[in-house]
């Protein structure tokens, strides 16, 4: 048992590590770690189930610091509880180039950092995804998956719109193992929260069916009692912790001055006095460190029991559990895609790629029990629900399909959480135009290097009648600009299957599949064992010495092919290069890129989107057939004609360049 005095000293250890590290770095955020130190101490010393010696233990409780600016709270606790890859040296290197202790917690830098946070609100929605994953896997694997997800957020996280998407869904799904600590300190950067917000947060959470508890965030017993009450709840729980930001700094606590600046030598000296802390910076008194290290060993026997449970689990189930958490695909996956491609080479379907995606998913979901599908209320449009997938409901998590509601931002962020949790591969659908609504989590998935798959249908002016608000023009370019994101734009059913295969096999990057609403003729007519999309761009037709090379992606490949036919009829030789993924293409060896780019005197790119990015294929002198403005409402064929994205336009561009 930890006495109240011991607790205070343990919490002060967090406070001093935070203020001293911020002081040394001369930048950072001491306010939150100092304010939430008591909550963190109660949680990590009494409730959180974790083992610093086995940080990836699949059944650990998850802890997410959604208010990522308070990173020093997390780093301190990881060091204090004995994570081997978080040393006092690492703490001293806070915010330095190449250190694990980056300004905001970055996934992969050190174990115990469950997700990258900093963009406020994301961690909360990640936590919802983690809780969904736990609930789903608990049903599938029983005791092997039975843990809580704890999130710590600030006023900022709750003000961000994404928080509402996340909590509304969590309340609806009754994610009762999700517990949110809100650092209710009434302060943000500009000053008092009341400058910009007067939300009754308790009423808000109640309205979306959360259990709510209000505590003094510096009262150890009250915090503990709240956590225990939360554990017994049949709904997710908000624990509103009334805290003093920068607790302990006598002249600055309770003000925005401690949010994000070093306290300064004088104030730190005053805080040392006020909290009766004699140690030098970065020195934790032996008795306090011992208490923390002992707390870090609390769950060792629970973990050992769990390991024994796994060892005695029946072989097939054990194998499946292990495979799933290693993120490996089952045997037979590639063979199934190959068989499917063989069939496509025979049937050569004329089909919209959104439908081709559904057909591919029908095969994929039959083999991969770990896929968790979903859509932001566009299931019939995104074609994301296959025969294997029945809907998850608040009372039935046996399904494999999440109705995310009209919540693109929350969906994408929760999908990140699902992947980070492990054991499942999430894919979610939305209109490509609304990728703008979920860009932050897509970017974070790319930054973290995690496998999350976005099914982005209605990918161009080919949307037609819904008009310019629904027709992506700049989205493809802007998504391609995100480093490490594989943006695919397949041209037919075969390419769609290949892009899905790449997206699923690539464990360290997210993918987006830009898919059409309108039907496309088959670009690929021969079976190829090789996944041609893997190289990002490849020769579809014509030879290297052609006078004209046309590069195209997705729905414009058929326009390029038709233009080729017309030009060849006029005696002009043409090569068509299909470009399903520019990101992968630019990663190919020089020789391959040189070969594909070729040296035709005339180079043309066709894409029903802005030119940005295509100059890398065609150069500044190349001709681009695509969009220069927003789209227009009308039947797709008419809209294409109106904007001059037709085989005739490509032919004209080629002839003009040749002349
Ligand atoms: C999406 C987003 N917008 C803005 C910021 C910049 N920012 C970082 S912390 C912060 C204020 C957050 O206030 P609160 O959550 O109450 O934190 P506290 O000051 O209490 O530590 C802001 C605006 C951010 N990190 N993410
Ligand atoms: Mg605050």
XYZ file of C-alpha atoms and ligand atoms in Angstrom:
686
model
C 0.000 0.000 0.000
C 1.169 3.471 -0.860
C 0.541 6.037 1.875
C -0.871 9.481 1.047
C 2.541 11.008 1.767
C 4.257 8.510 -0.492
C 1.713 9.245 -3.186
C 2.482 12.940 -2.929
C 6.186 12.368 -3.351
C 5.580 10.034 -6.281
C 3.368 12.614 -7.971
C 5.968 15.285 -7.289
C 8.529 13.127 -9.085
C 6.439 13.554 -12.242
C 6.150 17.274 -11.579
C 9.874 17.836 -11.174
C 10.913 15.659 -14.082
C 8.488 17.642 -16.223
C 9.501 21.110 -15.078
C 13.224 20.303 -15.100
C 13.105 18.719 -18.560
C 11.163 21.670 -19.953
C 13.617 24.043 -18.315
C 16.608 22.210 -19.796
C 15.051 22.078 -23.266
C 13.994 25.685 -22.843
C 10.665 24.702 -24.366
C 7.728 22.457 -23.613
C 4.629 22.213 -21.473
C 4.973 21.820 -17.714
C 1.371 22.748 -16.854
C -0.428 19.527 -17.687
C 2.071 17.071 -16.171
C 2.093 19.084 -12.956
C -1.689 19.358 -12.898
C -2.450 15.750 -13.759
C 0.380 14.172 -11.764
C -1.985 12.986 -9.042
C -4.355 11.337 -11.488
C -1.469 9.672 -13.312
C 0.022 8.445 -10.066
C -3.225 6.855 -8.887
C -3.813 5.280 -12.281
C -0.313 3.897 -12.813
C 0.270 2.735 -9.256
C -3.105 1.197 -8.529
C -5.126 0.426 -11.628
C -3.358 0.402 -14.963
C -2.452 -3.142 -15.937
C 0.894 -3.016 -17.688
C 4.316 -4.568 -17.513
C 7.268 -2.367 -18.504
C 9.257 -5.534 -19.219
C 6.619 -6.672 -21.738
C 5.380 -3.427 -23.215
C 3.628 -5.126 -26.114
C 1.696 -7.598 -24.001
C -1.538 -7.798 -26.042
C -3.778 -7.746 -22.999
C -2.233 -4.676 -21.369
C -4.491 -1.773 -20.562
C -4.013 0.985 -23.084
C -3.121 4.480 -21.906
C -3.421 7.365 -24.342
C -2.310 10.889 -23.567
C -4.617 12.712 -25.935
C -3.348 16.080 -24.752
C 0.009 15.309 -26.326
C 1.562 18.613 -25.315
C 1.744 17.118 -21.835
C 4.234 14.560 -23.171
C 6.526 14.923 -20.172
C 3.829 13.314 -18.035
C 4.003 10.193 -20.178
C 7.794 10.126 -20.466
C 8.149 10.624 -16.706
C 5.799 7.795 -15.877
C 7.467 5.459 -18.382
C 10.859 6.191 -16.855
C 9.621 5.968 -13.277
C 7.796 2.660 -13.743
C 10.853 1.106 -15.348
C 10.418 0.913 -19.096
C 13.864 -0.127 -20.250
C 13.874 2.091 -23.287
C 13.121 5.237 -21.293
C 16.184 6.238 -19.271
C 16.904 9.395 -17.341
C 19.265 10.266 -20.214
C 16.265 10.132 -22.541
C 14.379 12.464 -20.215
C 17.313 14.885 -20.297
C 17.196 14.792 -24.089
C 13.591 16.031 -24.112
C 12.770 17.756 -27.395
C 16.272 17.268 -28.850
C 16.808 16.108 -32.393
C 16.772 12.337 -32.675
C 15.636 11.763 -29.097
C 12.824 9.407 -28.123
C 11.347 12.159 -26.041
C 10.046 14.334 -28.837
C 7.999 17.441 -28.164
C 4.839 15.404 -28.550
C 4.636 11.641 -27.979
C 5.509 9.800 -31.161
C 4.447 6.238 -31.720
C 7.438 3.981 -32.222
C 9.924 6.227 -30.443
C 9.654 4.303 -27.201
C 7.472 1.505 -25.964
C 4.554 2.629 -23.872
C 3.753 5.383 -26.357
C 0.584 3.802 -27.703
C -0.087 6.442 -30.334
C 1.179 9.739 -31.669
C -0.678 12.641 -30.127
C -0.465 16.392 -30.246
C -3.202 17.340 -32.687
C -5.836 17.763 -30.005
C -8.753 15.362 -29.954
C -7.023 12.608 -31.917
C -5.965 10.542 -28.930
C -9.509 10.483 -27.629
C -10.828 9.137 -30.926
C -7.887 6.688 -31.104
C -8.975 5.470 -27.682
C -12.491 4.854 -28.971
C -10.990 2.699 -31.710
C -8.904 0.801 -29.181
C -11.981 0.164 -27.067
C -13.892 -1.052 -30.111
C -11.028 -3.425 -30.935
C -10.921 -4.742 -27.384
C -14.642 -5.389 -27.266
C -14.596 -7.142 -30.611
C -11.545 -9.274 -29.792
C -12.885 -10.080 -26.334
C -15.856 -11.704 -27.998
C -13.574 -13.631 -30.305
C -10.778 -14.602 -27.925
C -12.350 -14.382 -24.472
C -9.907 -13.846 -21.601
C -6.986 -13.333 -23.962
C -8.464 -9.905 -24.633
C -10.009 -8.248 -21.655
C -8.622 -4.864 -20.758
C -9.439 -1.203 -20.267
C -8.550 1.801 -22.390
C -7.730 4.966 -20.472
C -7.476 8.324 -22.171
C -6.283 11.578 -20.676
C -7.432 14.747 -22.393
C -7.578 18.459 -21.784
C -10.008 21.256 -22.436
C -8.604 21.530 -25.939
C -9.387 17.926 -26.871
C -12.971 18.427 -25.735
C -13.355 21.625 -27.718
C -12.183 20.048 -30.959
C -15.080 18.815 -33.091
C -13.629 15.338 -33.414
C -14.241 14.791 -29.726
C -17.941 14.884 -30.313
C -17.840 12.354 -33.114
C -15.778 10.097 -30.904
C -17.786 10.340 -27.691
C -21.147 10.094 -29.438
C -20.110 6.822 -31.046
C -18.533 5.493 -27.849
C -21.701 6.282 -25.930
C -23.859 4.696 -28.589
C -21.788 1.529 -28.627
C -21.676 1.441 -24.818
C -17.898 1.085 -24.716
C -17.850 0.656 -20.982
C -14.173 -0.228 -20.764
C -13.261 3.217 -22.060
C -12.399 5.677 -19.315
C -11.628 9.293 -20.057
C -9.839 11.579 -17.624
C -10.515 15.185 -18.450
C -7.963 17.629 -17.107
C -10.594 20.139 -16.132
C -8.262 23.021 -15.357
C -10.284 25.757 -17.069
C -7.150 27.049 -18.777
C -5.949 26.941 -22.370
C -3.217 28.884 -24.151
C -5.056 32.161 -24.504
C -6.167 32.191 -20.903
C -9.378 31.043 -19.240
C -11.510 28.497 -21.071
C -14.367 30.942 -20.511
C -12.848 33.226 -23.149
C -14.142 30.895 -25.803
C -16.284 28.159 -24.300
C -19.103 27.711 -21.858
C -20.125 24.156 -22.641
C -21.564 22.122 -19.817
C -19.301 19.165 -20.509
C -21.020 16.924 -17.994
C -24.373 17.548 -19.646
C -22.784 16.977 -23.035
C -21.355 13.603 -22.067
C -24.590 12.618 -20.367
C -26.451 13.493 -23.550
C -24.399 10.929 -25.443
C -24.987 8.304 -22.775
C -21.749 8.409 -20.845
C -21.370 7.767 -17.176
C -19.936 10.941 -15.656
C -18.066 11.526 -12.428
C -16.629 14.759 -11.099
C -13.656 14.702 -8.779
C -11.026 16.918 -7.286
C -8.083 15.915 -9.427
C -5.717 16.319 -6.521
C -7.665 14.038 -4.179
C -6.093 10.573 -4.357
C -9.003 8.774 -2.766
C -11.586 10.474 -4.906
C -9.639 9.605 -8.069
C -9.368 5.978 -7.001
C -13.042 5.774 -6.123
C -13.961 7.269 -9.490
C -11.886 4.692 -11.360
C -13.550 1.905 -9.416
C -16.966 3.299 -10.169
C -15.996 3.540 -13.825
C -14.949 -0.104 -13.835
C -18.444 -1.064 -12.726
C -20.210 1.050 -15.331
C -22.091 -0.358 -18.279
C -21.204 2.777 -20.240
C -18.021 4.684 -21.028
C -17.020 6.965 -18.191
C -15.878 10.559 -18.111
C -13.938 11.407 -14.993
C -13.845 15.180 -14.889
C -10.809 15.987 -12.787
C -10.829 19.505 -11.403
C -7.157 20.391 -11.351
C -4.852 23.331 -10.999
C -2.656 23.678 -14.049
C 1.002 23.782 -13.014
C 0.094 22.533 -9.526
C 2.836 23.404 -7.054
C 4.366 26.413 -8.789
C 3.432 29.046 -6.215
C 3.286 32.105 -8.455
C 2.263 30.646 -11.788
C -0.066 27.728 -11.057
C -3.634 28.119 -12.179
C -2.681 30.467 -15.011
C -1.978 30.076 -18.704
C 1.644 31.061 -17.993
C 2.420 27.450 -17.074
C 0.730 25.897 -20.093
C 3.614 25.910 -22.509
C 6.667 27.751 -21.233
C 9.539 26.898 -18.936
C 8.830 28.060 -15.410
C 12.182 29.793 -15.097
C 14.861 29.237 -12.470
C 13.232 31.371 -9.784
C 9.820 29.758 -10.043
C 11.355 26.295 -10.095
C 13.307 27.118 -6.938
C 10.101 28.372 -5.350
C 8.298 25.189 -6.400
C 11.064 23.047 -4.892
C 10.496 24.895 -1.654
C 6.718 24.766 -1.809
C 6.634 21.030 -2.505
C 9.522 20.287 -0.201
C 11.601 18.675 -2.927
C 15.320 18.768 -2.267
C 16.714 16.728 -5.148
C 18.736 18.123 -7.977
C 17.150 18.182 -11.420
C 16.769 14.674 -12.875
C 17.576 12.986 -9.592
C 14.688 11.021 -8.124
C 15.156 10.186 -4.451
C 15.875 6.479 -4.009
C 12.804 5.767 -1.890
C 10.524 7.437 -4.429
C 12.077 5.642 -7.369
C 11.747 2.341 -5.498
C 8.070 2.959 -4.934
C 7.578 3.695 -8.606
C 9.585 0.674 -9.728
C 7.556 -1.531 -7.391
C 4.376 -0.109 -8.871
C 5.766 -0.968 -12.284
C 5.917 -4.621 -11.264
C 2.323 -4.785 -10.059
C 1.017 -6.685 -13.057
C 3.855 -9.141 -13.552
C 1.941 -12.054 -12.077
C -1.201 -11.119 -14.001
C 0.839 -11.129 -17.159
C 2.461 -14.439 -16.286
C -0.974 -15.934 -15.716
C -2.042 -14.560 -19.047
C 1.025 -16.069 -20.755
C 0.191 -19.402 -19.142
C -3.375 -19.028 -20.344
C -2.165 -18.412 -23.883
C 0.217 -21.363 -23.695
C -2.584 -23.681 -22.651
C -4.984 -22.332 -25.259
C -5.950 -24.827 -27.892
C -3.414 -24.736 -30.734
C -5.588 -23.367 -33.523
C -6.928 -20.516 -31.424
C -3.493 -19.734 -30.026
C -2.013 -19.701 -33.518
C -4.745 -17.440 -34.778
C -4.368 -15.035 -31.839
C -0.619 -14.848 -32.309
C -0.855 -14.385 -36.061
C -3.392 -11.646 -35.665
C -1.294 -9.692 -33.167
C 1.790 -10.107 -35.318
C -0.212 -8.530 -38.117
C 0.562 -11.353 -40.527
C -1.885 -12.405 -43.212
C -3.098 -16.005 -43.334
C -1.726 -18.627 -45.701
C -3.496 -18.681 -48.986
C -4.128 -14.976 -49.267
C -1.905 -14.411 -52.307
C -3.175 -17.556 -53.978
C -6.759 -16.390 -53.594
C -5.949 -13.029 -55.188
C -4.163 -14.806 -58.037
C -7.155 -17.065 -58.643
C -9.428 -14.068 -58.622
C -7.175 -12.235 -61.101
C -7.245 -15.259 -63.399
C -11.021 -15.100 -63.385
C -10.968 -11.391 -64.124
C -8.641 -11.935 -67.074
C -11.325 -14.188 -68.536
C -14.426 -12.192 -67.678
C -12.883 -8.731 -68.223
C -15.769 -7.024 -66.464
C -16.895 -3.510 -67.217
C -17.437 -2.292 -63.727
C -17.048 0.735 -61.456
C -13.956 0.334 -59.323
C -16.057 0.841 -56.178
C -17.950 -2.289 -57.210
C -14.713 -4.024 -58.178
C -13.490 -3.175 -54.690
C -16.534 -4.870 -53.198
C -15.865 -7.922 -55.343
C -12.240 -8.018 -54.209
C -13.348 -7.564 -50.607
C -15.738 -10.466 -50.972
C -12.683 -12.658 -51.568
C -10.501 -10.882 -49.007
C -13.038 -10.895 -46.180
C -13.642 -14.570 -46.757
C -9.993 -15.296 -46.019
C -9.103 -12.590 -43.497
C -11.243 -12.780 -40.362
C -9.322 -9.771 -39.048
C -10.740 -7.215 -41.443
C -13.131 -4.804 -39.750
C -15.096 -2.940 -42.375
C -17.172 0.151 -42.114
C -18.364 3.327 -43.692
C -19.279 6.851 -42.681
C -22.932 6.276 -43.568
C -22.242 5.547 -47.214
C -22.326 1.779 -47.183
C -24.392 1.377 -50.358
C -22.186 3.924 -52.167
C -18.795 2.804 -50.882
C -19.590 -0.887 -51.439
C -17.734 -1.751 -48.286
C -20.063 -4.347 -46.797
C -19.621 -7.872 -48.053
C -21.566 -11.035 -47.351
C -19.355 -11.944 -44.387
C -19.985 -8.696 -42.591
C -22.943 -8.148 -40.425
C -23.328 -4.964 -38.492
C -21.892 -4.347 -35.085
C -24.520 -3.004 -32.694
C -24.291 -1.839 -29.087
C -25.392 -5.293 -27.965
C -23.735 -7.413 -30.640
C -20.046 -7.162 -31.436
C -19.955 -10.439 -33.306
C -20.308 -8.471 -36.525
C -17.406 -7.211 -38.569
C -18.897 -3.992 -39.829
C -18.993 -0.627 -38.099
C -21.628 1.924 -38.997
C -19.492 4.914 -38.136
C -22.284 7.362 -38.817
C -21.607 10.653 -40.545
C -18.315 11.054 -38.735
C -15.398 10.839 -41.181
C -12.937 12.458 -38.802
C -13.865 10.253 -35.876
C -13.936 7.172 -38.059
C -10.468 7.682 -39.484
C -8.992 8.410 -36.087
C -10.725 5.447 -34.471
C -9.419 3.263 -37.298
C -5.919 4.397 -36.317
C -6.725 3.270 -32.794
C -7.949 -0.102 -34.010
C -4.722 -0.752 -35.881
C -2.599 0.499 -32.994
C -4.465 -1.828 -30.674
C -3.615 -4.810 -32.827
C -5.493 -7.916 -33.889
C -7.664 -6.273 -36.543
C -7.241 -4.557 -39.899
C -9.680 -1.686 -40.265
C -10.931 -0.329 -43.551
C -13.478 2.420 -43.800
C -15.405 4.054 -46.579
C -16.311 7.609 -47.406
C -16.701 9.907 -50.361
C -13.251 10.910 -51.557
C -14.221 14.567 -51.413
C -14.650 14.196 -47.670
C -11.160 12.889 -47.218
C -10.721 16.548 -46.349
C -12.825 15.828 -43.268
C -10.469 13.090 -42.128
C -7.141 14.296 -43.360
C -5.595 14.768 -39.887
C -5.870 11.088 -38.904
C -4.837 9.962 -42.389
C -1.734 12.080 -41.976
C -1.112 10.678 -38.519
C -1.462 7.102 -39.789
C 1.184 7.922 -42.383
C 3.403 9.541 -39.769
C 3.055 6.557 -37.456
C 3.511 4.082 -40.281
C 0.459 1.937 -39.590
C -1.831 -0.138 -41.772
C -5.171 1.595 -42.103
C -7.124 1.460 -45.338
C -9.412 4.180 -46.652
C -11.943 3.325 -49.322
C -12.514 6.659 -51.059
C -15.208 6.335 -53.641
C -16.684 8.878 -56.057
C -13.194 9.967 -56.944
C -13.642 12.641 -59.626
C -16.023 14.692 -61.722
C -17.261 11.244 -62.727
C -19.529 11.607 -59.693
C -21.694 13.581 -62.087
C -24.983 15.059 -60.940
C -24.030 15.714 -57.327
C -21.881 18.497 -58.663
C -18.789 20.420 -57.629
C -19.285 20.069 -53.879
C -18.980 16.318 -54.328
C -16.410 16.140 -57.112
C -12.809 15.795 -55.952
C -10.433 17.959 -57.967
C -7.461 18.672 -55.725
C -7.855 15.754 -53.275
C -5.756 13.261 -55.201
C -2.824 15.691 -55.350
C -3.200 16.683 -51.730
C -3.357 13.084 -50.536
C -0.373 12.173 -52.716
C 1.482 14.949 -50.939
C 1.260 13.118 -47.610
C 4.566 11.273 -47.155
C 4.279 7.526 -46.608
C 0.626 7.341 -47.656
C 0.000 5.022 -50.569
C -2.737 6.666 -52.627
C -4.036 4.209 -55.190
C -6.219 5.027 -58.151
C -6.859 1.725 -59.900
C -8.055 1.626 -63.487
C -10.141 -1.531 -63.481
C -11.108 -4.614 -61.491
C -7.699 -6.254 -61.794
C -5.831 -3.181 -60.621
C -8.353 -2.774 -57.815
C -7.618 -6.294 -56.584
C -3.889 -5.664 -56.840
C -4.117 -2.398 -54.932
C -6.088 -4.107 -52.183
C -3.430 -6.812 -52.059
C -0.675 -4.219 -51.612
C -2.642 -2.245 -49.033
C -3.219 -5.354 -46.940
C 0.313 -6.712 -47.241
C 1.975 -3.434 -46.312
C 1.981 -3.346 -42.531
C 3.895 -0.110 -42.120
C 1.886 2.359 -44.166
C -1.692 3.455 -44.624
C -3.445 3.336 -47.965
C -6.209 5.148 -49.729
C -8.075 3.667 -52.652
C -9.620 6.262 -54.954
C -12.491 4.487 -56.641
C -14.988 5.436 -59.295
C -18.712 5.667 -59.185
C -18.917 5.138 -62.951
C -18.255 1.942 -64.879
C -14.858 1.378 -66.496
C -13.846 -1.075 -69.172
C -11.151 -3.585 -68.283
C -7.687 -2.121 -68.841
C -5.967 -5.389 -68.138
C -6.931 -8.206 -70.426
C -4.184 -10.729 -69.741
C -3.478 -12.532 -66.520
C -0.269 -11.493 -64.804
C 1.047 -13.447 -61.844
C 3.019 -10.379 -60.843
C 1.227 -7.580 -59.045
C 1.878 -4.853 -61.612
C 0.556 -2.099 -59.359
C 3.330 -2.796 -56.883
C 5.705 -0.682 -58.943
C 3.301 2.223 -58.909
C 3.318 2.690 -62.688
C 3.786 0.248 -65.521
C 3.622 -0.113 -69.250
C 0.075 -1.005 -70.225
C 0.333 -0.821 -74.017
C 2.795 0.194 -76.703
C 6.534 0.109 -76.936
C 9.359 2.178 -75.557
C 10.155 3.910 -78.841
C 6.650 5.339 -79.228
C 6.334 8.938 -80.387
C 3.814 9.666 -77.669
C 3.580 8.392 -74.107
C 0.334 8.885 -72.228
C 0.330 8.541 -68.459
C -3.026 8.077 -66.796
C -4.601 6.821 -63.627
C -7.933 5.283 -62.713
C -10.880 6.177 -64.893
C -8.687 8.095 -67.324
C -6.746 5.008 -68.343
C -9.586 4.025 -70.643
C -9.472 7.513 -72.153
C -5.739 7.093 -72.710
C -6.274 3.698 -74.320
C -9.001 5.056 -76.613
C -6.750 7.978 -77.573
C -3.969 5.530 -78.361
C -6.243 3.567 -80.688
C -7.220 6.761 -82.507
C -3.627 8.009 -82.794
C -2.280 4.670 -83.961
C -4.974 4.652 -86.658
C -3.351 7.873 -87.856
C 0.061 6.243 -87.871
C 1.293 7.767 -84.633
C 2.863 5.292 -82.223
C 1.671 5.596 -78.643
C 2.567 4.015 -75.345
C 0.147 4.041 -72.391
C 1.457 3.924 -68.845
C -0.983 3.153 -66.091
C -0.134 4.984 -62.861
C -2.069 3.443 -59.969
C 0.259 4.805 -57.259
C 2.732 7.643 -57.763
C 4.192 7.172 -54.271
C 5.292 3.608 -55.062
C 6.544 4.589 -58.492
C 8.937 7.195 -57.152
C 10.387 4.625 -54.778
C 11.430 2.329 -57.647
C 15.062 1.992 -58.653
C 16.365 4.616 -61.078
C 16.523 2.170 -63.959
C 12.863 1.270 -63.679
C 11.756 4.867 -63.365
C 13.864 5.889 -66.348
C 12.417 3.057 -68.391
C 8.813 3.911 -67.537
C 9.224 7.659 -67.958
C 10.869 6.863 -71.309
C 11.957 9.391 -73.884
C 9.018 9.859 -76.167
C 9.178 13.301 -77.787
C 5.621 13.894 -76.577
C 4.421 13.171 -73.087
C 0.869 13.603 -71.939
C -0.811 12.974 -68.595
C -4.542 12.464 -68.199
C -6.279 12.653 -64.888
C -9.631 14.197 -64.018
C -7.981 16.303 -61.351
C -5.454 19.125 -61.013
C -2.081 18.929 -62.740
C -0.037 19.225 -59.556
C 2.348 16.277 -59.323
C 2.132 15.214 -62.946
C 5.044 17.341 -64.091
C 7.258 14.701 -62.527
C 6.057 12.410 -65.341
C 5.649 14.758 -68.264
C 7.937 17.676 -67.436
C 6.998 21.317 -67.787
C 6.604 20.901 -71.557
C 4.270 17.945 -71.317
C 0.581 18.256 -72.071
C -1.892 17.772 -69.280
C -5.505 16.843 -69.861
C -7.417 17.318 -66.641
C -9.041 19.879 -64.381
C -8.206 23.513 -63.783
C -11.302 24.474 -61.830
C -13.990 22.979 -59.682
C -16.373 20.571 -61.393
C -19.997 20.946 -62.400
C -23.316 19.238 -61.893
C -24.545 17.064 -64.750
C -24.415 13.533 -66.086
C -20.842 12.243 -65.805
C -20.331 11.852 -69.548
C -21.470 15.424 -70.183
C -19.262 16.752 -67.410
C -16.207 14.962 -68.825
C -16.966 16.427 -72.221
C -17.566 19.885 -70.756
C -14.133 19.888 -69.144
C -12.449 18.415 -72.207
C -11.286 15.180 -70.621
C -11.923 12.917 -73.588
C -9.967 10.743 -76.018
C -10.468 13.468 -78.645
C -8.873 16.044 -76.375
C -5.900 13.753 -75.787
C -5.543 13.148 -79.512
C -5.669 16.888 -80.151
C -3.065 17.529 -77.459
C -0.762 14.893 -78.956
C -1.133 16.272 -82.480
C -0.539 19.824 -81.306
C 2.663 18.757 -79.576
C 3.856 16.722 -82.553
C 3.213 19.573 -84.967
C -5.780 20.534 -33.305
C -4.888 21.390 -32.502
N -5.077 22.713 -32.478
C -4.256 23.509 -31.775
C -3.212 22.988 -31.083
C -2.254 23.893 -30.336
N -2.481 23.748 -28.876
C -1.711 22.934 -28.147
S -2.192 22.878 -26.548
C -3.429 23.973 -26.828
C -4.334 24.418 -25.708
C -4.940 23.234 -25.092
O -5.607 23.568 -23.940
P -5.816 22.413 -22.907
O -6.158 21.181 -23.582
O -6.778 22.934 -21.898
O -4.388 22.206 -22.282
P -3.774 22.853 -20.970
O -3.446 24.269 -21.296
O -4.800 22.753 -19.916
O -2.563 22.047 -20.727
C -3.458 24.352 -28.159
C -4.423 25.305 -28.722
C -3.018 21.591 -31.141
N -2.018 20.990 -30.532
N -3.886 20.808 -31.828
Mg -6.814 23.198 -19.956
